[in-house]
mmCIF file of C-alpha atoms in Angstrom:
data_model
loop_
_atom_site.group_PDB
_atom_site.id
_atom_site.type_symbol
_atom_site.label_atom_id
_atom_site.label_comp_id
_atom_site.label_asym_id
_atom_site.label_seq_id
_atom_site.Cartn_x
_atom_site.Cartn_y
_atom_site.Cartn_z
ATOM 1 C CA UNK A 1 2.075 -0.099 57.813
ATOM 2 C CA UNK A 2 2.040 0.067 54.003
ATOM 3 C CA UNK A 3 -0.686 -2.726 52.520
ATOM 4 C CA UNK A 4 -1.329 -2.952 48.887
ATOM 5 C CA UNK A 5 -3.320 -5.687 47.691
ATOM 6 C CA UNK A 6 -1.435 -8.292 44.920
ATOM 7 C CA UNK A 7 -1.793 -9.226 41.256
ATOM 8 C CA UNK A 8 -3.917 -11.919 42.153
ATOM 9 C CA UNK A 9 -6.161 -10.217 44.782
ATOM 10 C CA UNK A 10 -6.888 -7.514 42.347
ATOM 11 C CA UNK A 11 -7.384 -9.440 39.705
ATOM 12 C CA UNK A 12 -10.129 -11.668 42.188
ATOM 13 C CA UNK A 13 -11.873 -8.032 42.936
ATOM 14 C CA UNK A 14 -11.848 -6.816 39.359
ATOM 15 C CA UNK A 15 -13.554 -10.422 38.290
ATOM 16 C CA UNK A 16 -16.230 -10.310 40.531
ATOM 17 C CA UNK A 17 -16.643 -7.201 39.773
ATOM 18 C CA UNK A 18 -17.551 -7.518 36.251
ATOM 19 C CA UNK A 19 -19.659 -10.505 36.703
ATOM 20 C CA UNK A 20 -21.712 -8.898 38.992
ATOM 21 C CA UNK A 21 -22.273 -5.598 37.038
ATOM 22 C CA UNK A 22 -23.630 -8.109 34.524
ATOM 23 C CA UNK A 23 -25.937 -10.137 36.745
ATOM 24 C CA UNK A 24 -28.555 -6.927 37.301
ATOM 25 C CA UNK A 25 -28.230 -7.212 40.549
ATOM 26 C CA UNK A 26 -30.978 -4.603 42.065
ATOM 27 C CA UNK A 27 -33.849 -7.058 39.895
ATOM 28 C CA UNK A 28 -32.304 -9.826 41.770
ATOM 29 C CA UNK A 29 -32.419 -8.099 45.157
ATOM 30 C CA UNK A 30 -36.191 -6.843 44.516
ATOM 31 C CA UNK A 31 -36.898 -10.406 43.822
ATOM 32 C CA UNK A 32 -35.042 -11.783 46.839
ATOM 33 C CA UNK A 33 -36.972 -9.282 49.303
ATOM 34 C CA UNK A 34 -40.433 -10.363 47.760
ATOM 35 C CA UNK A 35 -39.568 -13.874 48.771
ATOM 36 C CA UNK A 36 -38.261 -15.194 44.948
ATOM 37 C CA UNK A 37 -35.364 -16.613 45.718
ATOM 38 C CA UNK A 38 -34.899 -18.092 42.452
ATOM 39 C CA UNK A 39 -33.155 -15.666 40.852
ATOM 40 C CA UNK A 40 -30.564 -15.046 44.295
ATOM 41 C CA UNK A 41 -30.024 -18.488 44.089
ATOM 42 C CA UNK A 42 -28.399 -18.643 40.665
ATOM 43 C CA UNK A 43 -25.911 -15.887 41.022
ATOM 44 C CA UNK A 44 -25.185 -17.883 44.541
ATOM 45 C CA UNK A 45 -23.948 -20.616 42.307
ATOM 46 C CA UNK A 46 -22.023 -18.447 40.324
ATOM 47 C CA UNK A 47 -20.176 -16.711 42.904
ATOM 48 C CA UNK A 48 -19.345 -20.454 44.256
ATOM 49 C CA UNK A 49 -17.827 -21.348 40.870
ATOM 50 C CA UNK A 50 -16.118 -18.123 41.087
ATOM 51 C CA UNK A 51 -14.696 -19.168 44.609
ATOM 52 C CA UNK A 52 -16.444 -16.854 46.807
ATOM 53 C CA UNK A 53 -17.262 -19.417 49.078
ATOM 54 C CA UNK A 54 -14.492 -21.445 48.949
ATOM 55 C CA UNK A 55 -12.059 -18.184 50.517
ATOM 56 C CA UNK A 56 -12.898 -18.937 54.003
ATOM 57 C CA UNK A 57 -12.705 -22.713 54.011
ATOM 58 C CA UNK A 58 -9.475 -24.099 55.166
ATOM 59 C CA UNK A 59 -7.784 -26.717 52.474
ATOM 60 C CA UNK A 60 -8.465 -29.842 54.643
ATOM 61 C CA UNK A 61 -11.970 -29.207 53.906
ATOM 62 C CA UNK A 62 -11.637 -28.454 50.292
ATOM 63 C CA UNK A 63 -11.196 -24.708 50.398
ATOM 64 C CA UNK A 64 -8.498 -22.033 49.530
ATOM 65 C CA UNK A 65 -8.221 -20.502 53.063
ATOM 66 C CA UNK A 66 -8.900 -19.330 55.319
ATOM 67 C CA UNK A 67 -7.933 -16.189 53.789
ATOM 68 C CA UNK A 68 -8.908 -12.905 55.423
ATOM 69 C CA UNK A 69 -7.369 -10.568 52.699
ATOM 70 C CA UNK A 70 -9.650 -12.394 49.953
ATOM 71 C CA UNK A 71 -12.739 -12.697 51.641
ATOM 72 C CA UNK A 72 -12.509 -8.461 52.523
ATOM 73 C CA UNK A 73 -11.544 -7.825 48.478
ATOM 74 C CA UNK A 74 -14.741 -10.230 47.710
ATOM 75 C CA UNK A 75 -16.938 -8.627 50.448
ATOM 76 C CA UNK A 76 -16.248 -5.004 49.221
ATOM 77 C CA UNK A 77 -17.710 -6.550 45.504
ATOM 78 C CA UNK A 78 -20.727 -7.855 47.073
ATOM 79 C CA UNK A 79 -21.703 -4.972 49.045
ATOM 80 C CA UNK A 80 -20.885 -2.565 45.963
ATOM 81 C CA UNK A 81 -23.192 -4.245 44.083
ATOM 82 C CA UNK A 82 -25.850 -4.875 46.751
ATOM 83 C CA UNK A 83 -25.337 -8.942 46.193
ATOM 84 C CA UNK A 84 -28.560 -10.828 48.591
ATOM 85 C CA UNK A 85 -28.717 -13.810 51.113
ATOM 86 C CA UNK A 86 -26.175 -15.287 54.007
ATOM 87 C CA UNK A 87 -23.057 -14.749 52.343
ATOM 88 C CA UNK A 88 -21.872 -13.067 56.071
ATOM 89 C CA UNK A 89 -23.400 -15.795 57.484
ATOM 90 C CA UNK A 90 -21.545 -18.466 55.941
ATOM 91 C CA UNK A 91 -18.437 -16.671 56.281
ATOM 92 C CA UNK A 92 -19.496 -16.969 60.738
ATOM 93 C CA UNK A 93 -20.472 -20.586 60.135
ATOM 94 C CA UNK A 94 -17.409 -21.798 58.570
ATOM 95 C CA UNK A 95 -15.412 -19.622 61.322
ATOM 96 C CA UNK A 96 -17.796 -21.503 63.859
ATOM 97 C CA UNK A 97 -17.548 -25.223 62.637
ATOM 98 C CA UNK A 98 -13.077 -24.536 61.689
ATOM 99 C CA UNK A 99 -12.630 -23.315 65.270
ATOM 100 C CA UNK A 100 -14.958 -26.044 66.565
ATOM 101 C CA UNK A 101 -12.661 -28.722 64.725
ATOM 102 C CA UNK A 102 -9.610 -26.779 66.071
ATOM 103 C CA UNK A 103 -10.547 -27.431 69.706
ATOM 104 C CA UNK A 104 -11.661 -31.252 69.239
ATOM 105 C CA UNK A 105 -15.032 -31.423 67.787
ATOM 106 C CA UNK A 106 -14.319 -32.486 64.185
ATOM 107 C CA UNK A 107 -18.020 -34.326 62.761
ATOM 108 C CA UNK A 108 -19.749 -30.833 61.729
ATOM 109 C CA UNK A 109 -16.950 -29.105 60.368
ATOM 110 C CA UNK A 110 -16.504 -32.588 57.716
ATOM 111 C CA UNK A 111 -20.335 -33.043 57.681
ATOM 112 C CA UNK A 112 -20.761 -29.033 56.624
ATOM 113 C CA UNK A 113 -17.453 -27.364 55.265
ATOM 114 C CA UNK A 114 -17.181 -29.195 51.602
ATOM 115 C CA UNK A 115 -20.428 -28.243 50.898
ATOM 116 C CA UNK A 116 -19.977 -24.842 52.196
ATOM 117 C CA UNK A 117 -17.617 -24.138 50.025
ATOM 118 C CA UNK A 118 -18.797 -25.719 47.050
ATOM 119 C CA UNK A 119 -22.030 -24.244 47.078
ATOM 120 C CA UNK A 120 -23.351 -26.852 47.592
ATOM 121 C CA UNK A 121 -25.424 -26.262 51.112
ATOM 122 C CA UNK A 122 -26.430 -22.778 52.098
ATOM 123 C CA UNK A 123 -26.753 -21.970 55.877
ATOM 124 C CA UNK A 124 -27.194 -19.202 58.378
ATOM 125 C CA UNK A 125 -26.280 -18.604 61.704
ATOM 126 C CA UNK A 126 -27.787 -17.086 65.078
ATOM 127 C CA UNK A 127 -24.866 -16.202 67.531
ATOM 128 C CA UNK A 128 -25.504 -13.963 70.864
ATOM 129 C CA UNK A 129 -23.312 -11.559 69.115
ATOM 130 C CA UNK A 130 -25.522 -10.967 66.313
ATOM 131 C CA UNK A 131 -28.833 -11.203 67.743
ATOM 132 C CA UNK A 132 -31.838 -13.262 68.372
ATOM 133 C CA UNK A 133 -32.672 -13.454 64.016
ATOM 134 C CA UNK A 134 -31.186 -15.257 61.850
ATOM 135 C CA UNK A 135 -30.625 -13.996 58.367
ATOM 136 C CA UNK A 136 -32.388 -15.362 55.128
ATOM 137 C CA UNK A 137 -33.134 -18.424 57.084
ATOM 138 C CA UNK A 138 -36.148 -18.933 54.490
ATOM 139 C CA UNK A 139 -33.340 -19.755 51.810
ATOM 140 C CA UNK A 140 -30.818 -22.108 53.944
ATOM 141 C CA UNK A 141 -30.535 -25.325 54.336
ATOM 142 C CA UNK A 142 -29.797 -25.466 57.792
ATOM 143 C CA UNK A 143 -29.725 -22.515 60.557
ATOM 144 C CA UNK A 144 -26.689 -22.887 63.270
ATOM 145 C CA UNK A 145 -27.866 -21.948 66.735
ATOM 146 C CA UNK A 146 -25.849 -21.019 69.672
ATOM 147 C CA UNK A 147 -27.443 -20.813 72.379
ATOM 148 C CA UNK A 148 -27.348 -20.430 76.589
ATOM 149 C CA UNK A 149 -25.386 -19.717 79.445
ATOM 150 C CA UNK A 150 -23.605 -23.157 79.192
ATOM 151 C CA UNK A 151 -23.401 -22.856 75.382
ATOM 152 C CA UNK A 152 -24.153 -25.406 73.357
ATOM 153 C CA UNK A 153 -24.506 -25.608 69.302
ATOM 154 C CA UNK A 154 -27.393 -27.491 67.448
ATOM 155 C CA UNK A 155 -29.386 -26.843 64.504
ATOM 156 C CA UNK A 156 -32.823 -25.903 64.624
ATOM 157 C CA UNK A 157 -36.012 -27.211 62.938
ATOM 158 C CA UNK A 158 -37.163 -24.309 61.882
ATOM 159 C CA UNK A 159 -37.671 -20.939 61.694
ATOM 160 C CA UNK A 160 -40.629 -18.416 62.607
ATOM 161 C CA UNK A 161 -42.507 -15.554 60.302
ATOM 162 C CA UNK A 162 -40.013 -13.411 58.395
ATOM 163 C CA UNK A 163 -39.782 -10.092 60.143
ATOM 164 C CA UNK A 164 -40.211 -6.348 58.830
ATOM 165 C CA UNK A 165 -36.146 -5.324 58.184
ATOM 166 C CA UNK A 166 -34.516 -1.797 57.205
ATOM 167 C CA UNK A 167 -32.961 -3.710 54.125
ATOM 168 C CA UNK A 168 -36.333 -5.948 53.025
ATOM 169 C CA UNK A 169 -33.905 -7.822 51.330
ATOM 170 C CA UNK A 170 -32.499 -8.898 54.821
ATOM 171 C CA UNK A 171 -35.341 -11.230 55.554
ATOM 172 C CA UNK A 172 -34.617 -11.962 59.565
ATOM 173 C CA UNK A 173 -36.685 -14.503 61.381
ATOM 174 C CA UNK A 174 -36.095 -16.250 64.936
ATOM 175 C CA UNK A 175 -35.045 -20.103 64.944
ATOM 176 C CA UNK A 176 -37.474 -22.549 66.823
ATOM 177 C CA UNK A 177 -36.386 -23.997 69.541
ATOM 178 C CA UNK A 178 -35.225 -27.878 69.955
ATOM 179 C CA UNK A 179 -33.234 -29.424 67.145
ATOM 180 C CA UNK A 180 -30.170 -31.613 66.765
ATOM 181 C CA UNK A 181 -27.484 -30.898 69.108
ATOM 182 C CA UNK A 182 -23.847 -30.480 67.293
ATOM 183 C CA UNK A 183 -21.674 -29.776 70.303
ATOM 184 C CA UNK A 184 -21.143 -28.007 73.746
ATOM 185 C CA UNK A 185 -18.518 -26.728 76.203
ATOM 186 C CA UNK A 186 -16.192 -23.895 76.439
ATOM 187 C CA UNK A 187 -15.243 -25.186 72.590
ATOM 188 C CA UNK A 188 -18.386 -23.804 71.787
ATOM 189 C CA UNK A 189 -17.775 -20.621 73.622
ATOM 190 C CA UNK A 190 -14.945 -19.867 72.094
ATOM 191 C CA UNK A 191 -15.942 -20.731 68.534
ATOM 192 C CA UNK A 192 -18.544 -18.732 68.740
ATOM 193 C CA UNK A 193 -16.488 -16.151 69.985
ATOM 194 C CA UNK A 194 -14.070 -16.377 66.813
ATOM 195 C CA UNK A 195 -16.826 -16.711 64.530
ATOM 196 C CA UNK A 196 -18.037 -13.499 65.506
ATOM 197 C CA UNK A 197 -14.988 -11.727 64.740
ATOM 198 C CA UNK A 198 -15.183 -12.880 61.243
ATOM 199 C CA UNK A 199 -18.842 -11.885 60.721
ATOM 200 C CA UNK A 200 -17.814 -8.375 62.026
ATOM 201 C CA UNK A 201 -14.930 -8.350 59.860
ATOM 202 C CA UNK A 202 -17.073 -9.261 56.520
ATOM 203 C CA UNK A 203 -19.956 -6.920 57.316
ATOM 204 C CA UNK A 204 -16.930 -4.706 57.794
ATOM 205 C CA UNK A 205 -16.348 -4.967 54.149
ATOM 206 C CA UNK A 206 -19.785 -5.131 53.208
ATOM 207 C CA UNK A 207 -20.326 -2.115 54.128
ATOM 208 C CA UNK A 208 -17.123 -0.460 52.637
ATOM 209 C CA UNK A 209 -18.768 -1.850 49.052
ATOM 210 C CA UNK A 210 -22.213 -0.537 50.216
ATOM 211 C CA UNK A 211 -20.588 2.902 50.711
ATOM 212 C CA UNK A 212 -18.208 3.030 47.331
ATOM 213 C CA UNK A 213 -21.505 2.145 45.463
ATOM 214 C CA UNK A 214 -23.600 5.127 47.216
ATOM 215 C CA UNK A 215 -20.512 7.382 46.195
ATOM 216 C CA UNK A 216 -20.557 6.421 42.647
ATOM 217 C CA UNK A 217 -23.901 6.326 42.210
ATOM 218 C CA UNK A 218 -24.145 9.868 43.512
ATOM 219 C CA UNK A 219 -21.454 11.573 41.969
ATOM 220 C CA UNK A 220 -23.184 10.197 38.507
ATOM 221 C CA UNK A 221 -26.154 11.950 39.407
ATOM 222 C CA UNK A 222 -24.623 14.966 39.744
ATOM 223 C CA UNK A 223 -23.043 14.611 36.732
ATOM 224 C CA UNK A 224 -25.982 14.285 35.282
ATOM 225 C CA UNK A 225 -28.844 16.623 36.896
ATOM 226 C CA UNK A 226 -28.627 20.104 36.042
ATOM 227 C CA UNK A 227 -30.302 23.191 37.601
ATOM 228 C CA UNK A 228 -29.581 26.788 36.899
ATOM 229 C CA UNK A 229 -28.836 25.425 33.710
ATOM 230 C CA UNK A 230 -25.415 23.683 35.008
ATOM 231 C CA UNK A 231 -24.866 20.129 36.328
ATOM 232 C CA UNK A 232 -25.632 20.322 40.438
ATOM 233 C CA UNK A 233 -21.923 18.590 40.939
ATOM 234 C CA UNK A 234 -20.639 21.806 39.573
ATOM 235 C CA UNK A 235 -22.024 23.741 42.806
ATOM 236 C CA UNK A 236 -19.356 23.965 45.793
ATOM 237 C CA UNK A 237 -21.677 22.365 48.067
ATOM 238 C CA UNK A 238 -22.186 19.325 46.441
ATOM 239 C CA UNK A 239 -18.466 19.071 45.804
ATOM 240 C CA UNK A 240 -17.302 19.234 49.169
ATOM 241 C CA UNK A 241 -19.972 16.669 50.347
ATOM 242 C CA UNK A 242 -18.872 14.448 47.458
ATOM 243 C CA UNK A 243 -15.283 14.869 48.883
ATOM 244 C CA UNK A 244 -15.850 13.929 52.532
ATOM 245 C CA UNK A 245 -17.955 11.286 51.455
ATOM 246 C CA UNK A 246 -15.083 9.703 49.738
ATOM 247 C CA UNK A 247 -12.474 10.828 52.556
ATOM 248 C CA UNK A 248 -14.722 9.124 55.106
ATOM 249 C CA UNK A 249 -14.446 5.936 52.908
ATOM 250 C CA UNK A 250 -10.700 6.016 52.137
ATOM 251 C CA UNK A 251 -10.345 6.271 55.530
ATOM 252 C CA UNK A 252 -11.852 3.108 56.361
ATOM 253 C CA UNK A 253 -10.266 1.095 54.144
ATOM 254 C CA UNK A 254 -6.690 0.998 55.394
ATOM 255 C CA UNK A 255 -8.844 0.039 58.659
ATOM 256 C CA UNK A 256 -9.954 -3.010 56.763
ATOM 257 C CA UNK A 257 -6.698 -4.342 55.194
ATOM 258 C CA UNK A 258 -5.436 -3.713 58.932
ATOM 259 C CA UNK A 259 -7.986 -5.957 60.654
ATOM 260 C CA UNK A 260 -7.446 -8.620 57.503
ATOM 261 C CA UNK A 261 -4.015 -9.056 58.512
ATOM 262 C CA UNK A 262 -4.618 -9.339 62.034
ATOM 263 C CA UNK A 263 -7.644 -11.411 61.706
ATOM 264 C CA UNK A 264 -4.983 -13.834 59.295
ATOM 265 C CA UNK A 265 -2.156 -13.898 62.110
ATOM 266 C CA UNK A 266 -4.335 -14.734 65.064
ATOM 267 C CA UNK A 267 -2.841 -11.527 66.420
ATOM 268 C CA UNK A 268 -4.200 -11.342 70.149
ATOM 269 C CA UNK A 269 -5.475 -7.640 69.117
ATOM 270 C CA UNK A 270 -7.388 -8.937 65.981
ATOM 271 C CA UNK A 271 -10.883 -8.107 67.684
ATOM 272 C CA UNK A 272 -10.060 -4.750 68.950
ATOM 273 C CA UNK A 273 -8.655 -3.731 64.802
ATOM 274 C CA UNK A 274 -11.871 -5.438 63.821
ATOM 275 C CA UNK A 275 -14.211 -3.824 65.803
ATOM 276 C CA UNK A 276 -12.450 -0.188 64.742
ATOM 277 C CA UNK A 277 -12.635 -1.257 60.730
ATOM 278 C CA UNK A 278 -16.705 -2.087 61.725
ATOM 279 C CA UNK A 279 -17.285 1.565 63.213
ATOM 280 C CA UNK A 280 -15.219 3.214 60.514
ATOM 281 C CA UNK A 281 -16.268 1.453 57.106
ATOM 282 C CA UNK A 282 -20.058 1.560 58.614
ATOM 283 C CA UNK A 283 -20.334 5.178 59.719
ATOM 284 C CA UNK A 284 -18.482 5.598 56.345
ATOM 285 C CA UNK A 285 -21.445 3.666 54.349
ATOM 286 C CA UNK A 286 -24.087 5.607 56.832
ATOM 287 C CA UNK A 287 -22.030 8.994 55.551
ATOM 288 C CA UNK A 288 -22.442 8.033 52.257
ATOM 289 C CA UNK A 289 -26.340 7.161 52.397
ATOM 290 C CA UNK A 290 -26.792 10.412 53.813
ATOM 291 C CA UNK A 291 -24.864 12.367 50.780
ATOM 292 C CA UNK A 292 -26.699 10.277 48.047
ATOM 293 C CA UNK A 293 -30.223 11.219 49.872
ATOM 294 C CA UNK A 294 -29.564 14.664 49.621
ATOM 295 C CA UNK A 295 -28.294 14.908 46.378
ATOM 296 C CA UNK A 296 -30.540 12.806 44.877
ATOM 297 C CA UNK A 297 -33.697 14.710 46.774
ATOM 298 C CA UNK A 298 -36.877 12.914 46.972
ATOM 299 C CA UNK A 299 -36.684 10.681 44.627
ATOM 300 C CA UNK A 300 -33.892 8.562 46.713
ATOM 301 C CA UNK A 301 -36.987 7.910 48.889
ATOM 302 C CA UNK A 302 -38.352 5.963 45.729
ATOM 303 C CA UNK A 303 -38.212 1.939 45.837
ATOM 304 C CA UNK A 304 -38.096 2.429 41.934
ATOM 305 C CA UNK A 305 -34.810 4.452 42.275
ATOM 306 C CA UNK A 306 -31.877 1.878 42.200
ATOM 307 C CA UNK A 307 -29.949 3.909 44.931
ATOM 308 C CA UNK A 308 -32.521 3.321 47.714
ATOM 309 C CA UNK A 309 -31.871 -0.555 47.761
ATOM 310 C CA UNK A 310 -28.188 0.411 48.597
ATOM 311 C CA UNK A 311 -29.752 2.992 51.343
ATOM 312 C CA UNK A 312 -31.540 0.674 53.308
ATOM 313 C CA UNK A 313 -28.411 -1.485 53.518
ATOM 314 C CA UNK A 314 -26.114 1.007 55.070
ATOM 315 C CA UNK A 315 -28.235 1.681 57.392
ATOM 316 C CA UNK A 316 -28.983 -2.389 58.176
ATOM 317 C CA UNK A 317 -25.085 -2.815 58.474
ATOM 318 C CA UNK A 318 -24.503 -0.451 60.571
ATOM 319 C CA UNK A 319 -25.997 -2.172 63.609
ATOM 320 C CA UNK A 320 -25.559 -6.173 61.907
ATOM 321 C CA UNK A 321 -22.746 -8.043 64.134
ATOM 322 C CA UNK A 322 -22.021 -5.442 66.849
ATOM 323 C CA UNK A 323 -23.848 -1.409 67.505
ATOM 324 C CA UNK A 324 -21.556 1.388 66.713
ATOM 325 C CA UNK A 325 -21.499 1.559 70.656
ATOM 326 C CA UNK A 326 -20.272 -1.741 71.237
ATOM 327 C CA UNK A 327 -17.303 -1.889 68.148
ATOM 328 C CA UNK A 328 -16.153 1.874 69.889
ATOM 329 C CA UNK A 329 -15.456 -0.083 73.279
ATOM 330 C CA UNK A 330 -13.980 -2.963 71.764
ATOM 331 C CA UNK A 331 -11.826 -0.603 69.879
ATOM 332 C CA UNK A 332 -10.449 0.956 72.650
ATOM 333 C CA UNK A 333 -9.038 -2.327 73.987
ATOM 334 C CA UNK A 334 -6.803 -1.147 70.943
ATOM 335 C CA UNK A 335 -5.095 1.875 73.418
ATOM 336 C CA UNK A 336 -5.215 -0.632 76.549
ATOM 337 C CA UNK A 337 -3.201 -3.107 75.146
#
């Protein structure tokens, strides 16, 4: 299968893009993992007028989608440039509450999905598949909980002490218990279900952006560091790490675009090309963090070195919606089917 992406989706990557290299991102990340959410909060507005959050939304609740192809082109910007908060998260919740209308439970999905896509409500979600934490529930509005055997949906009161994370900008915490209950059933099941395919598929991306950004990065400072008296991307070795770095990401993407356009047919394999774009764009990223480490030495170690807020992130990804472990059997349903 050939996939290109169009004018427009280009155009929607190369946008975001540019407005993000001008928001300084890594002072608003610092900020956002020291609890100032101020700053985090802004851009967040920005990339709603921008449509960000508006991709995933389906038009009878004021959206553009849902649209699988734009929300990968706008996760690969936000993980290149290291973007903070529930951005994944909202992405699962709107797959949660559009499902949830789909099979007969309609009142959260009009209470929640304008605002979700406006901007104008931020929320997070705790799903089986992703965990017992929620993400950057200190900044939400409201944290969607799924929860039991006989699963039922509510949203909790609150949330407990934010807990030490790989990515300090990925401020997990557990929801309390109790809280108003939105709906239950096998709807709920199978919403969550489908909304965990979607938050695999836009960490997916995530991480693709996390990785690019490592890879630039990197090859810059080897541009730029010399020893010997030459610049150390001159030297073979560096080269050919440099090179599989950027294979091992090239590689993924196709992955990516594949799962998109299963993930927008409802193809019965969706989760299976899913779970394969998760191991490869994340081992990919993981790759990457490893090649910038080395070739940047210690100083990649640094929190004041710009590079090491992108390093704790691959590594946070990697795990985020589904182990390496658990995407590789899902995969494999791939050669089953």
């Amino acid at each position: 299968m050939k996939f290109l992406l169009d004018t427009e989706q280009t155009a929607f990557g190369r946008t975001l893009d540019r407005m993000l290299g001008a928001a300084g991102t890594p002072a608003v990340v610092r900020a956002w993992a020291g609890g100032d959410h101020g700053p985090g909060l802004a851009l967040w507005e920005r990339l709603a007028d921008a449509g960000v959050l508006a991709v995933a939304v389906p038009r009878a609740y004021g959206g553009m989608g849902p649209l699988p192809v734009e929300v990968g082109v706008a996760f690969v910007e936000l993980g290149r440039h290291a973007v903070p908060g529930p951005l994944v998260e909202t992405v699962t919740a709107v797959a949660l509450l559009s499902r949830l209308a789909e099979r007969g439970e309609p009142v959260p999905a009009e209470e929640w999905l304008p605002r979700l896509g406006s901007g104008k409500a931020r929320v997070t979600v705790a799903l089986a598949a992703g965990g017992p934490y929620a993400l950057d529930a200190d900044a939400a509005d409201a944290t969607f909980v799924v929860t039991g055997d006989h699963p039922a949906l509510r949203l909790a009161t609150g949330h407990g002490p934010v807990q030490p994370s790989l990515d300090p900008a990925r401020r997990l915490s557990r929801p309390l218990t109790g809280g108003r209950p939105l709906a239950g059933g096998p709807a709920v099941r199978d919403a969550a279900a489908h909304a965990a395919d979607w938050a695999a598929f836009a960490t997916a991306a995530q991480a693709l952006g996390v990785g690019l950004a490592l890879l630039e990065r990197t090859v810059a400072y080897a541009k730029a560091r010399t020893q010997f008296g030459a610049a150390i991307g001159s030297f073979q070795a560096v080269k050919h790490r440099l090179a599989d770095t950027l294979l091992g990401l090239e590689f993924a993407r196709p992955l990516l675009h594949g799962a998109a356009v299963a993930l927008a047919s409802g193809a019965p394999g969706a989760g299976a090309e899913i779970a394969a774009a998760k191991v490869a764009a994340c081992d990919a990223a993981y790759a990457a963090a490893r090649t910038a480490l080395q070739v940047h030495g210690a100083i990649g170690y640094t929190a004041e070195c710009d590079v090491s807020l992108w390093l704790g992130k691959a590594r946070a990804l990697r795990t985020a919606w589904g182990t390496p472990a658990a995407c590789r059997t899902r995969a494999l349903e791939l050669f089953d089917a």
